[in-house]
Amino acid sequence: MVKKVLKFGGTSVGTTERIQHVASIIKKEKSSGNKIIAIVSAMAGRTNELIGLSGAISNEFNKRELDVLLSSGEQETSALLSGALIQLNIKAKSWLNWQIPILTDGDHTNSRIINMHVEKINKYLDNDGVAIIPGFQGISKSGDITTIGRGGSDATAVAVAKIFNADTCEIYTDVDGVFSTDPNKIPVAKKIDRISYDEMLELSSLGAKVMQSSAVQMAMMYDIPLEVRSTFTERKGTKIFNQENIDYTKSVTGVAYSKDDAKVTIIGVEDKPGVAANIFEPLSKAQINVDMVIQNISSDQKTTDITFTVKRDEVSKTKQILKENTKINYKDIIQNDRVAKVSIVGAGMVTTPGVTYKMFRALSDENINILAISTSEIKLSVIIDENNTLQAIKKLHTIFDLD
Ligand code: ASP
Ligand code: MG
């Protein structure tokens, strides 16, 4: 008998009809002889709606009460799903965070799950019941209701899989799985059957938002295999697990992009020890996330240019901080907002020589100018003119055999 954790996201439980459909999926899994724990998100849009209500009362709505409010979204779907299962003659029961309990640590709206009690629910599973657990919430040591950050139902699912020692953790969502690039932009994008945690993290931080990144990180840490699949089709999804279990025939697994980057260049800064630290320390203190950094070789040994990228909506703050920085001297600051970051991601890159060259050659064949480059073991990113994004993705997708 297999113990499965099945997590259903907001669109999967977005209407009562969809909740009934989810109940039919669970019924099928149950009749195949599996033990089922289902984790649910709130109905799509509900959490935002509740935040809106709190905002109508106050911009600084009390955080403890906000958690009480927000957790109600998942309470709603838990009860509806349990009721839908009972309607199908399946023994089912929902438990709220404090009834289990799911113990959390940390601040309101941003707690993390540290443990949960398993006896009651395990006993219920042994007695042929389906257990429904609301995602996204827990209870603090002092007994207050907490939530664990937006998109947190994924993290609940992974934590439940770990603590209940489940055999599988399946994330049901509104897409078929993880794709080799954005299927909305590039129709030849292919669903990836198997992917490593690292690759998944690189792809999702680069825009392929299928699962909450911190939940993937947690799964990686505890080595919990995941499967992302669609609630609305019967198709097989994407399996996410440890790299050793993947046999790489391709050097590149996916092509990701982000369009909200900007490039800042400081011209004519002194070329001496400590300058880079003096530039970036105040930025980091202001929580500005600097992505790529390039320093040119100085021709006169005295001054150099430093280029870096930040998120586009942080450019003005970045420039402001640079201008107020009395520890650095420079000639000018220039910025380019119309840039995009295109990355190839693949655990197979480590063992394949020539990937870098192949990427640069492909872009040059398309007459696309590379403005900045950064590399890691499994990722190679370039900054290019925003207008060339689609063309670059298409080309890279093709030459790395992903079409
Ligand atoms: N309902 C919560 C949110 O929208 C948690 C989740 O859906 O995972 O952030
Ligand atoms: Mg969600």
mmCIF file of C-alpha atoms and ligand atoms in Angstrom:
data_model
loop_
_atom_site.group_PDB
_atom_site.id
_atom_site.type_symbol
_atom_site.label_atom_id
_atom_site.label_comp_id
_atom_site.label_asym_id
_atom_site.label_seq_id
_atom_site.Cartn_x
_atom_site.Cartn_y
_atom_site.Cartn_z
ATOM 1 C CA MET A 1 0.000 0.000 0.000
ATOM 2 C CA VAL A 2 1.390 3.366 -1.050
ATOM 3 C CA LYS A 3 0.988 6.527 1.018
ATOM 4 C CA LYS A 4 0.479 9.541 -1.227
ATOM 5 C CA VAL A 5 0.409 13.241 -0.555
ATOM 6 C CA LEU A 6 -1.641 14.998 -3.241
ATOM 7 C CA LYS A 7 -1.581 18.787 -3.279
ATOM 8 C CA PHE A 8 -4.176 20.775 -5.213
ATOM 9 C CA GLY A 9 -3.460 24.409 -6.074
ATOM 10 C CA GLY A 10 -5.833 27.365 -6.198
ATOM 11 C CA THR A 11 -7.080 26.925 -9.774
ATOM 12 C CA SER A 12 -7.587 23.194 -9.177
ATOM 13 C CA VAL A 13 -10.066 24.025 -6.410
ATOM 14 C CA GLY A 14 -11.221 27.321 -7.948
ATOM 15 C CA THR A 15 -14.925 26.409 -8.208
ATOM 16 C CA THR A 16 -17.206 23.856 -6.587
ATOM 17 C CA GLU A 17 -17.284 21.919 -9.889
ATOM 18 C CA ARG A 18 -13.507 21.750 -9.834
ATOM 19 C CA ILE A 19 -13.536 20.621 -6.230
ATOM 20 C CA GLN A 20 -15.889 17.812 -7.282
ATOM 21 C CA HIS A 21 -13.460 16.930 -10.038
ATOM 22 C CA VAL A 22 -10.594 16.832 -7.522
ATOM 23 C CA ALA A 23 -12.731 14.527 -5.378
ATOM 24 C CA SER A 24 -13.067 12.184 -8.354
ATOM 25 C CA ILE A 25 -9.268 12.130 -8.796
ATOM 26 C CA ILE A 26 -8.869 11.244 -5.138
ATOM 27 C CA LYS A 27 -11.559 8.591 -5.424
ATOM 28 C CA LYS A 28 -9.639 6.951 -8.245
ATOM 29 C CA GLU A 29 -6.377 7.036 -6.298
ATOM 30 C CA LYS A 30 -8.126 5.640 -3.257
ATOM 31 C CA SER A 31 -9.690 2.772 -5.143
ATOM 32 C CA SER A 32 -6.268 1.813 -6.501
ATOM 33 C CA GLY A 33 -5.485 0.977 -2.890
ATOM 34 C CA ASN A 34 -3.479 4.048 -1.900
ATOM 35 C CA LYS A 35 -3.544 5.910 1.386
ATOM 36 C CA ILE A 36 -4.279 9.546 0.602
ATOM 37 C CA ILE A 37 -3.504 12.788 2.367
ATOM 38 C CA ALA A 38 -4.772 15.750 0.311
ATOM 39 C CA ILE A 39 -3.413 19.260 0.820
ATOM 40 C CA VAL A 40 -5.445 22.144 -0.554
ATOM 41 C CA SER A 41 -4.832 25.778 -1.417
ATOM 42 C CA ALA A 42 -7.534 28.396 -1.145
ATOM 43 C CA MET A 43 -9.767 28.919 -4.193
ATOM 44 C CA ALA A 44 -7.880 30.923 -6.823
ATOM 45 C CA GLY A 45 -7.971 34.611 -5.951
ATOM 46 C CA ARG A 46 -9.442 34.088 -2.477
ATOM 47 C CA THR A 47 -6.277 34.935 -0.539
ATOM 48 C CA ASN A 48 -5.917 38.204 -2.467
ATOM 49 C CA GLU A 49 -9.568 38.950 -1.846
ATOM 50 C CA LEU A 50 -9.089 38.457 1.896
ATOM 51 C CA ILE A 51 -5.997 40.668 1.878
ATOM 52 C CA GLY A 52 -8.117 43.290 0.114
ATOM 53 C CA LEU A 53 -10.721 43.094 2.872
ATOM 54 C CA SER A 54 -8.094 43.599 5.551
ATOM 55 C CA GLY A 55 -6.725 46.550 3.575
ATOM 56 C CA ALA A 56 -10.151 48.160 3.594
ATOM 57 C CA ILE A 57 -9.963 48.183 7.392
ATOM 58 C CA SER A 58 -6.350 49.281 7.681
ATOM 59 C CA ASN A 59 -3.123 49.455 5.715
ATOM 60 C CA GLU A 60 -1.433 48.125 8.807
ATOM 61 C CA PHE A 61 -3.920 45.417 9.611
ATOM 62 C CA ASN A 62 -2.857 43.459 12.686
ATOM 63 C CA LYS A 63 -0.657 40.545 11.589
ATOM 64 C CA ARG A 64 -2.082 38.039 14.025
ATOM 65 C CA GLU A 65 -5.576 38.762 12.793
ATOM 66 C CA LEU A 66 -4.414 38.717 9.189
ATOM 67 C CA ASP A 67 -3.288 35.114 9.703
ATOM 68 C CA VAL A 68 -6.661 34.201 11.200
ATOM 69 C CA LEU A 69 -8.299 35.797 8.181
ATOM 70 C CA LEU A 70 -6.049 34.333 5.473
ATOM 71 C CA SER A 71 -6.133 30.810 6.858
ATOM 72 C CA SER A 72 -9.886 30.798 6.299
ATOM 73 C CA GLY A 73 -9.357 30.445 2.539
ATOM 74 C CA GLU A 74 -7.843 27.002 2.967
ATOM 75 C CA GLN A 75 -10.340 26.110 5.681
ATOM 76 C CA GLU A 76 -13.089 26.694 3.130
ATOM 77 C CA THR A 77 -11.603 24.431 0.454
ATOM 78 C CA SER A 78 -10.719 21.719 2.978
ATOM 79 C CA ALA A 79 -14.316 21.425 4.111
ATOM 80 C CA LEU A 80 -15.702 21.587 0.572
ATOM 81 C CA LEU A 81 -13.363 18.865 -0.662
ATOM 82 C CA SER A 82 -14.054 16.642 2.302
ATOM 83 C CA GLY A 83 -17.785 17.122 1.780
ATOM 84 C CA ALA A 84 -17.431 16.320 -1.926
ATOM 85 C CA LEU A 85 -15.630 13.062 -1.081
ATOM 86 C CA ILE A 86 -18.262 12.075 1.455
ATOM 87 C CA GLN A 87 -20.838 12.714 -1.252
ATOM 88 C CA LEU A 88 -18.980 10.128 -3.375
ATOM 89 C CA ASN A 89 -19.219 7.643 -0.485
ATOM 90 C CA ILE A 90 -15.564 8.029 0.413
ATOM 91 C CA LYS A 91 -14.687 8.224 4.068
ATOM 92 C CA ALA A 92 -13.031 11.626 4.442
ATOM 93 C CA LYS A 93 -12.294 14.222 7.075
ATOM 94 C CA SER A 94 -10.650 17.646 7.184
ATOM 95 C CA TRP A 95 -8.391 18.797 10.006
ATOM 96 C CA LEU A 96 -7.474 22.393 10.687
ATOM 97 C CA ASN A 97 -3.981 23.528 11.625
ATOM 98 C CA TRP A 98 -4.712 23.591 15.362
ATOM 99 C CA GLN A 99 -6.533 20.269 15.337
ATOM 100 C CA ILE A 100 -3.589 18.312 13.933
ATOM 101 C CA PRO A 101 -1.647 20.425 15.120
ATOM 102 C CA ILE A 102 0.836 21.799 12.564
ATOM 103 C CA LEU A 103 3.488 23.522 14.669
ATOM 104 C CA THR A 104 5.249 26.554 13.253
ATOM 105 C CA ASP A 105 7.996 28.908 14.253
ATOM 106 C CA GLY A 106 8.627 32.507 13.211
ATOM 107 C CA ASP A 107 6.657 35.676 12.589
ATOM 108 C CA HIS A 108 3.040 36.001 11.608
ATOM 109 C CA THR A 109 2.475 35.759 7.813
ATOM 110 C CA ASN A 110 5.969 34.333 7.442
ATOM 111 C CA SER A 111 6.240 31.296 9.701
ATOM 112 C CA ARG A 112 7.687 27.938 8.824
ATOM 113 C CA ILE A 113 6.500 24.454 9.682
ATOM 114 C CA ILE A 114 8.659 22.694 12.247
ATOM 115 C CA ASN A 115 6.606 19.630 13.108
ATOM 116 C CA MET A 116 3.188 18.065 13.179
ATOM 117 C CA HIS A 117 1.439 15.310 15.044
ATOM 118 C CA VAL A 118 0.871 12.252 12.929
ATOM 119 C CA GLU A 119 -0.902 9.722 15.168
ATOM 120 C CA LYS A 120 -4.524 10.775 14.695
ATOM 121 C CA ILE A 121 -4.223 11.112 10.959
ATOM 122 C CA ASN A 122 -2.206 7.941 10.495
ATOM 123 C CA LYS A 123 -4.845 6.060 12.443
ATOM 124 C CA TYR A 124 -7.528 7.537 10.244
ATOM 125 C CA LEU A 125 -5.621 6.485 7.118
ATOM 126 C CA ASP A 126 -5.264 2.962 8.550
ATOM 127 C CA ASN A 127 -9.009 2.925 8.983
ATOM 128 C CA ASP A 128 -9.493 3.628 5.301
ATOM 129 C CA GLY A 129 -10.140 7.367 5.499
ATOM 130 C CA VAL A 130 -8.889 10.173 3.276
ATOM 131 C CA ALA A 131 -7.330 13.017 5.279
ATOM 132 C CA ILE A 132 -7.638 16.602 4.076
ATOM 133 C CA ILE A 133 -5.142 19.143 5.380
ATOM 134 C CA PRO A 134 -5.308 22.870 4.610
ATOM 135 C CA GLY A 135 -2.110 24.227 3.115
ATOM 136 C CA PHE A 136 -0.378 27.476 4.005
ATOM 137 C CA GLN A 137 -1.035 27.500 7.747
ATOM 138 C CA GLY A 138 -0.062 26.300 11.169
ATOM 139 C CA ILE A 139 -0.129 27.207 14.823
ATOM 140 C CA SER A 140 2.570 28.898 16.874
ATOM 141 C CA LYS A 141 3.992 27.743 20.202
ATOM 142 C CA SER A 142 1.736 30.262 21.897
ATOM 143 C CA GLY A 143 -1.298 28.789 20.169
ATOM 144 C CA ASP A 144 -1.910 31.498 17.591
ATOM 145 C CA ILE A 145 -2.845 30.715 13.998
ATOM 146 C CA THR A 146 0.016 31.409 11.587
ATOM 147 C CA THR A 147 0.564 31.384 7.830
ATOM 148 C CA ILE A 148 3.779 30.425 6.106
ATOM 149 C CA GLY A 149 4.136 32.867 3.194
ATOM 150 C CA ARG A 150 2.351 33.274 -0.145
ATOM 151 C CA GLY A 151 2.222 30.121 -2.218
ATOM 152 C CA GLY A 152 2.925 28.208 0.979
ATOM 153 C CA SER A 153 0.665 25.242 0.292
ATOM 154 C CA ASP A 154 3.481 23.688 -1.705
ATOM 155 C CA ALA A 155 5.664 23.889 1.392
ATOM 156 C CA THR A 156 2.884 22.322 3.472
ATOM 157 C CA ALA A 157 2.707 19.426 1.001
ATOM 158 C CA VAL A 158 6.452 18.805 1.148
ATOM 159 C CA ALA A 159 6.470 19.046 4.959
ATOM 160 C CA VAL A 160 3.551 16.618 5.224
ATOM 161 C CA ALA A 161 5.267 14.211 2.817
ATOM 162 C CA LYS A 162 8.385 14.344 4.956
ATOM 163 C CA ILE A 163 6.786 14.123 8.389
ATOM 164 C CA PHE A 164 4.235 11.463 7.426
ATOM 165 C CA ASN A 165 6.897 9.526 5.577
ATOM 166 C CA ALA A 166 4.847 9.425 2.390
ATOM 167 C CA ASP A 167 5.949 7.494 -0.677
ATOM 168 C CA THR A 168 5.083 10.234 -3.163
ATOM 169 C CA CYS A 169 4.264 13.926 -3.204
ATOM 170 C CA GLU A 170 2.223 15.016 -6.215
ATOM 171 C CA ILE A 171 1.591 18.667 -6.955
ATOM 172 C CA TYR A 172 -1.605 19.045 -8.992
ATOM 173 C CA THR A 173 -1.799 22.343 -10.822
ATOM 174 C CA ASP A 174 -3.134 24.013 -13.980
ATOM 175 C CA VAL A 175 -0.215 23.163 -16.265
ATOM 176 C CA ASP A 176 0.999 19.798 -17.524
ATOM 177 C CA GLY A 177 4.348 20.119 -15.817
ATOM 178 C CA VAL A 178 7.636 21.936 -16.242
ATOM 179 C CA PHE A 179 8.442 22.959 -19.813
ATOM 180 C CA SER A 180 11.710 23.404 -21.664
ATOM 181 C CA THR A 181 10.734 27.041 -22.127
ATOM 182 C CA ASP A 182 7.609 29.184 -21.896
ATOM 183 C CA PRO A 183 4.955 27.247 -23.884
ATOM 184 C CA ASN A 184 2.873 30.391 -24.260
ATOM 185 C CA LYS A 185 5.667 32.066 -26.183
ATOM 186 C CA ILE A 186 7.347 29.143 -27.930
ATOM 187 C CA PRO A 187 4.830 26.595 -29.179
ATOM 188 C CA VAL A 188 7.503 23.928 -29.691
ATOM 189 C CA ALA A 189 8.298 23.963 -25.960
ATOM 190 C CA LYS A 190 8.290 20.428 -24.638
ATOM 191 C CA LYS A 191 7.208 19.053 -21.325
ATOM 192 C CA ILE A 192 10.190 17.809 -19.348
ATOM 193 C CA ASP A 193 9.644 14.281 -18.009
ATOM 194 C CA ARG A 194 12.378 14.280 -15.399
ATOM 195 C CA ILE A 195 14.294 17.153 -13.908
ATOM 196 C CA SER A 196 16.631 17.624 -10.948
ATOM 197 C CA TYR A 197 15.832 19.868 -7.983
ATOM 198 C CA ASP A 198 18.679 22.216 -8.973
ATOM 199 C CA GLU A 199 17.457 22.625 -12.508
ATOM 200 C CA MET A 200 13.907 23.154 -11.300
ATOM 201 C CA LEU A 201 15.107 25.892 -8.946
ATOM 202 C CA GLU A 202 17.042 27.617 -11.711
ATOM 203 C CA LEU A 203 14.103 27.402 -14.087
ATOM 204 C CA SER A 204 11.560 28.617 -11.564
ATOM 205 C CA SER A 205 13.672 31.502 -10.313
ATOM 206 C CA LEU A 206 13.978 32.474 -13.947
ATOM 207 C CA GLY A 207 10.309 32.678 -14.597
ATOM 208 C CA ALA A 208 8.958 29.154 -15.089
ATOM 209 C CA LYS A 209 6.805 29.559 -11.987
ATOM 210 C CA VAL A 210 5.277 26.170 -11.418
ATOM 211 C CA MET A 211 6.092 25.572 -7.773
ATOM 212 C CA GLN A 212 7.138 27.713 -4.854
ATOM 213 C CA SER A 213 10.954 27.735 -4.852
ATOM 214 C CA SER A 214 11.353 27.307 -1.118
ATOM 215 C CA ALA A 215 9.211 24.169 -1.263
ATOM 216 C CA VAL A 216 11.477 22.729 -3.960
ATOM 217 C CA GLN A 217 14.472 23.611 -1.792
ATOM 218 C CA MET A 218 12.930 21.789 1.132
ATOM 219 C CA ALA A 219 12.197 18.737 -1.033
ATOM 220 C CA MET A 220 15.807 18.768 -2.164
ATOM 221 C CA MET A 221 17.068 19.000 1.397
ATOM 222 C CA TYR A 222 15.020 15.987 2.506
ATOM 223 C CA ASP A 223 15.306 14.182 -0.811
ATOM 224 C CA ILE A 224 11.559 13.954 -1.351
ATOM 225 C CA PRO A 225 10.704 13.166 -4.955
ATOM 226 C CA LEU A 226 8.002 15.397 -6.415
ATOM 227 C CA GLU A 227 5.716 15.178 -9.379
ATOM 228 C CA VAL A 228 4.063 18.224 -10.894
ATOM 229 C CA ARG A 229 1.019 17.369 -12.994
ATOM 230 C CA SER A 230 -2.216 18.778 -14.299
ATOM 231 C CA THR A 231 -5.541 18.437 -12.514
ATOM 232 C CA PHE A 232 -7.328 18.828 -15.826
ATOM 233 C CA THR A 233 -5.647 16.253 -18.051
ATOM 234 C CA GLU A 234 -4.599 12.647 -17.550
ATOM 235 C CA ARG A 235 -1.146 13.342 -18.957
ATOM 236 C CA LYS A 236 1.957 12.367 -17.087
ATOM 237 C CA GLY A 237 3.630 15.285 -15.363
ATOM 238 C CA THR A 238 7.208 16.234 -14.586
ATOM 239 C CA LYS A 239 9.130 14.250 -11.987
ATOM 240 C CA ILE A 240 11.552 16.249 -9.899
ATOM 241 C CA PHE A 241 14.260 14.456 -7.986
ATOM 242 C CA ASN A 242 17.877 13.940 -7.220
ATOM 243 C CA GLN A 243 20.355 14.419 -10.021
ATOM 244 C CA GLU A 244 21.890 10.964 -9.623
ATOM 245 C CA ASN A 245 18.610 9.454 -10.729
ATOM 246 C CA ILE A 246 18.623 11.262 -14.036
ATOM 247 C CA ASP A 247 20.345 9.999 -17.090
ATOM 248 C CA TYR A 248 21.347 13.041 -19.086
ATOM 249 C CA THR A 249 21.350 12.647 -22.824
ATOM 250 C CA LYS A 250 21.032 16.373 -23.400
ATOM 251 C CA SER A 251 23.366 19.053 -22.149
ATOM 252 C CA VAL A 252 20.605 21.635 -21.821
ATOM 253 C CA THR A 253 17.250 20.959 -20.144
ATOM 254 C CA GLY A 254 15.537 24.285 -20.590
ATOM 255 C CA VAL A 255 15.759 27.886 -21.751
ATOM 256 C CA ALA A 256 14.481 30.482 -19.301
ATOM 257 C CA TYR A 257 14.158 34.227 -19.518
ATOM 258 C CA SER A 258 13.195 37.210 -17.466
ATOM 259 C CA LYS A 259 12.255 40.574 -18.847
ATOM 260 C CA ASP A 260 12.285 42.733 -15.782
ATOM 261 C CA ASP A 261 16.019 43.300 -15.572
ATOM 262 C CA ALA A 262 17.984 46.499 -15.972
ATOM 263 C CA LYS A 263 21.667 47.159 -16.467
ATOM 264 C CA VAL A 264 23.574 49.874 -14.641
ATOM 265 C CA THR A 265 27.114 50.955 -15.563
ATOM 266 C CA ILE A 266 29.318 53.131 -13.398
ATOM 267 C CA ILE A 267 31.898 54.746 -15.633
ATOM 268 C CA GLY A 268 35.327 55.762 -14.483
ATOM 269 C CA VAL A 269 35.480 54.369 -10.971
ATOM 270 C CA GLU A 270 38.875 54.112 -9.295
ATOM 271 C CA ASP A 271 40.591 50.790 -9.865
ATOM 272 C CA LYS A 272 41.810 49.936 -6.373
ATOM 273 C CA PRO A 273 40.982 47.463 -3.599
ATOM 274 C CA GLY A 274 37.747 48.090 -1.732
ATOM 275 C CA VAL A 275 35.917 49.960 -4.457
ATOM 276 C CA ALA A 276 33.566 47.126 -5.371
ATOM 277 C CA ALA A 277 32.811 46.543 -1.696
ATOM 278 C CA ASN A 278 32.074 50.248 -1.248
ATOM 279 C CA ILE A 279 29.697 50.195 -4.202
ATOM 280 C CA PHE A 280 27.763 47.060 -3.333
ATOM 281 C CA GLU A 281 27.599 47.221 0.455
ATOM 282 C CA PRO A 282 25.003 50.006 0.624
ATOM 283 C CA LEU A 283 22.986 48.298 -2.110
ATOM 284 C CA SER A 284 22.860 45.073 -0.183
ATOM 285 C CA LYS A 285 21.930 46.938 2.996
ATOM 286 C CA ALA A 286 19.011 48.402 1.072
ATOM 287 C CA GLN A 287 17.971 44.839 0.092
ATOM 288 C CA ILE A 288 18.677 45.467 -3.564
ATOM 289 C CA ASN A 289 19.419 42.226 -5.261
ATOM 290 C CA VAL A 290 22.382 42.585 -7.599
ATOM 291 C CA ASP A 291 22.489 39.802 -10.155
ATOM 292 C CA MET A 292 25.383 39.934 -12.625
ATOM 293 C CA VAL A 293 28.516 42.005 -12.131
ATOM 294 C CA ILE A 294 31.171 42.747 -14.716
ATOM 295 C CA GLN A 295 34.270 44.820 -14.216
ATOM 296 C CA ASN A 296 36.188 45.899 -17.284
ATOM 297 C CA ILE A 297 39.961 45.735 -17.341
ATOM 298 C CA SER A 298 41.213 49.279 -16.965
ATOM 299 C CA SER A 299 43.384 50.521 -19.775
ATOM 300 C CA ASP A 300 45.091 53.226 -17.757
ATOM 301 C CA GLN A 301 45.407 51.229 -14.503
ATOM 302 C CA LYS A 302 43.607 54.042 -12.707
ATOM 303 C CA THR A 303 39.927 53.832 -13.564
ATOM 304 C CA THR A 304 37.529 51.192 -14.759
ATOM 305 C CA ASP A 305 33.844 50.650 -15.555
ATOM 306 C CA ILE A 306 31.626 48.404 -13.460
ATOM 307 C CA THR A 307 28.401 47.060 -14.897
ATOM 308 C CA PHE A 308 25.746 45.163 -12.977
ATOM 309 C CA THR A 309 22.119 44.155 -13.288
ATOM 310 C CA VAL A 310 19.223 44.655 -10.894
ATOM 311 C CA LYS A 311 15.485 44.241 -11.155
ATOM 312 C CA ARG A 312 13.965 46.990 -13.255
ATOM 313 C CA ASP A 313 11.748 48.373 -10.513
ATOM 314 C CA GLU A 314 14.811 48.876 -8.342
ATOM 315 C CA VAL A 315 16.839 50.969 -10.784
ATOM 316 C CA SER A 316 15.890 54.379 -9.468
ATOM 317 C CA LYS A 317 16.524 53.352 -5.887
ATOM 318 C CA THR A 318 19.873 51.902 -7.002
ATOM 319 C CA LYS A 319 20.899 55.122 -8.714
ATOM 320 C CA GLN A 320 19.806 57.160 -5.755
ATOM 321 C CA ILE A 321 21.956 55.076 -3.409
ATOM 322 C CA LEU A 322 24.953 55.287 -5.754
ATOM 323 C CA LYS A 323 24.620 59.064 -5.957
ATOM 324 C CA GLU A 324 24.429 59.432 -2.208
ATOM 325 C CA ASN A 325 27.456 57.177 -1.729
ATOM 326 C CA THR A 326 30.353 59.409 -0.638
ATOM 327 C CA LYS A 327 32.834 56.541 -0.601
ATOM 328 C CA ILE A 328 33.064 56.241 -4.384
ATOM 329 C CA ASN A 329 34.252 58.545 -7.172
ATOM 330 C CA TYR A 330 33.174 58.075 -10.766
ATOM 331 C CA LYS A 331 32.556 59.981 -13.962
ATOM 332 C CA ASP A 332 29.050 58.937 -14.825
ATOM 333 C CA ILE A 333 26.258 56.418 -14.265
ATOM 334 C CA ILE A 334 24.346 55.079 -17.240
ATOM 335 C CA GLN A 335 21.461 52.675 -17.284
ATOM 336 C CA ASN A 336 19.666 50.489 -19.769
ATOM 337 C CA ASP A 337 16.164 49.381 -18.826
ATOM 338 C CA ARG A 338 15.364 47.585 -21.996
ATOM 339 C CA VAL A 339 17.307 44.413 -21.372
ATOM 340 C CA ALA A 340 16.321 40.806 -20.788
ATOM 341 C CA LYS A 341 18.119 37.875 -19.276
ATOM 342 C CA VAL A 342 18.107 34.643 -21.243
ATOM 343 C CA SER A 343 19.528 31.523 -19.628
ATOM 344 C CA ILE A 344 20.182 27.959 -20.602
ATOM 345 C CA VAL A 345 19.851 25.524 -17.713
ATOM 346 C CA GLY A 346 21.009 21.928 -17.575
ATOM 347 C CA ALA A 347 22.731 19.578 -15.159
ATOM 348 C CA GLY A 348 24.219 17.902 -18.224
ATOM 349 C CA MET A 349 26.188 21.069 -18.994
ATOM 350 C CA VAL A 350 28.880 20.177 -16.472
ATOM 351 C CA THR A 351 29.973 17.176 -18.494
ATOM 352 C CA THR A 352 29.483 18.591 -21.985
ATOM 353 C CA PRO A 353 32.282 20.721 -23.357
ATOM 354 C CA GLY A 354 31.525 23.558 -25.752
ATOM 355 C CA VAL A 355 28.094 24.563 -24.474
ATOM 356 C CA THR A 356 29.240 28.113 -23.786
ATOM 357 C CA TYR A 357 30.724 28.539 -27.207
ATOM 358 C CA LYS A 358 27.644 27.037 -28.839
ATOM 359 C CA MET A 359 25.380 29.516 -27.078
ATOM 360 C CA PHE A 360 27.497 32.526 -28.032
ATOM 361 C CA ARG A 361 27.804 31.374 -31.631
ATOM 362 C CA ALA A 362 24.052 30.885 -31.892
ATOM 363 C CA LEU A 363 23.371 34.385 -30.636
ATOM 364 C CA SER A 364 25.955 35.866 -32.945
ATOM 365 C CA ASP A 365 24.393 34.023 -35.901
ATOM 366 C CA GLU A 366 21.186 35.840 -35.038
ATOM 367 C CA ASN A 367 23.059 39.117 -34.802
ATOM 368 C CA ILE A 368 22.202 39.454 -31.133
ATOM 369 C CA ASN A 369 24.648 41.431 -29.057
ATOM 370 C CA ILE A 370 25.574 40.059 -25.631
ATOM 371 C CA LEU A 371 25.695 42.799 -23.002
ATOM 372 C CA ALA A 372 26.694 40.723 -19.978
ATOM 373 C CA ILE A 373 27.360 37.090 -19.131
ATOM 374 C CA SER A 374 27.216 35.018 -15.989
ATOM 375 C CA THR A 375 27.720 31.316 -15.429
ATOM 376 C CA SER A 376 27.183 28.700 -12.770
ATOM 377 C CA GLU A 377 27.627 24.940 -12.896
ATOM 378 C CA ILE A 378 24.234 24.309 -14.399
ATOM 379 C CA LYS A 379 23.304 27.683 -15.863
ATOM 380 C CA LEU A 380 24.609 30.135 -18.411
ATOM 381 C CA SER A 381 22.909 33.526 -18.599
ATOM 382 C CA VAL A 382 23.298 36.442 -20.949
ATOM 383 C CA ILE A 383 21.850 39.928 -20.880
ATOM 384 C CA ILE A 384 20.619 41.078 -24.276
ATOM 385 C CA ASP A 385 18.419 43.787 -25.730
ATOM 386 C CA GLU A 386 14.837 43.120 -24.688
ATOM 387 C CA ASN A 387 13.603 43.213 -28.275
ATOM 388 C CA ASN A 388 15.686 40.139 -29.100
ATOM 389 C CA THR A 389 14.311 37.954 -26.306
ATOM 390 C CA LEU A 390 11.966 35.789 -28.327
ATOM 391 C CA GLN A 391 14.405 35.334 -31.176
ATOM 392 C CA ALA A 392 17.136 34.285 -28.744
ATOM 393 C CA ILE A 393 14.943 31.792 -26.900
ATOM 394 C CA LYS A 394 13.773 30.243 -30.173
ATOM 395 C CA LYS A 395 17.281 29.874 -31.503
ATOM 396 C CA LEU A 396 18.688 28.412 -28.289
ATOM 397 C CA HIS A 397 15.755 26.047 -27.934
ATOM 398 C CA THR A 398 16.470 24.735 -31.416
ATOM 399 C CA ILE A 399 20.236 24.408 -31.326
ATOM 400 C CA PHE A 400 20.178 22.586 -28.002
ATOM 401 C CA ASP A 401 17.752 20.018 -29.460
ATOM 402 C CA LEU A 402 14.779 20.969 -27.333
ATOM 403 C CA ASP A 403 12.168 21.555 -30.073
HETATM 404 N N1 ASP B 1 -3.595 30.547 -0.650
HETATM 405 C C1 ASP B 1 -2.234 30.892 -0.389
HETATM 406 C C2 ASP B 1 -1.734 31.908 -1.392
HETATM 407 O O1 ASP B 1 -2.405 32.267 -2.316
HETATM 408 C C3 ASP B 1 -1.329 29.702 -0.355
HETATM 409 C C4 ASP B 1 -1.227 28.916 -1.634
HETATM 410 O O2 ASP B 1 -2.079 29.023 -2.508
HETATM 411 O O3 ASP B 1 -0.307 28.109 -1.760
HETATM 412 O O4 ASP B 1 -0.631 32.386 -1.257
HETATM 413 MG MG MG B 2 -1.348 29.165 -4.882
#
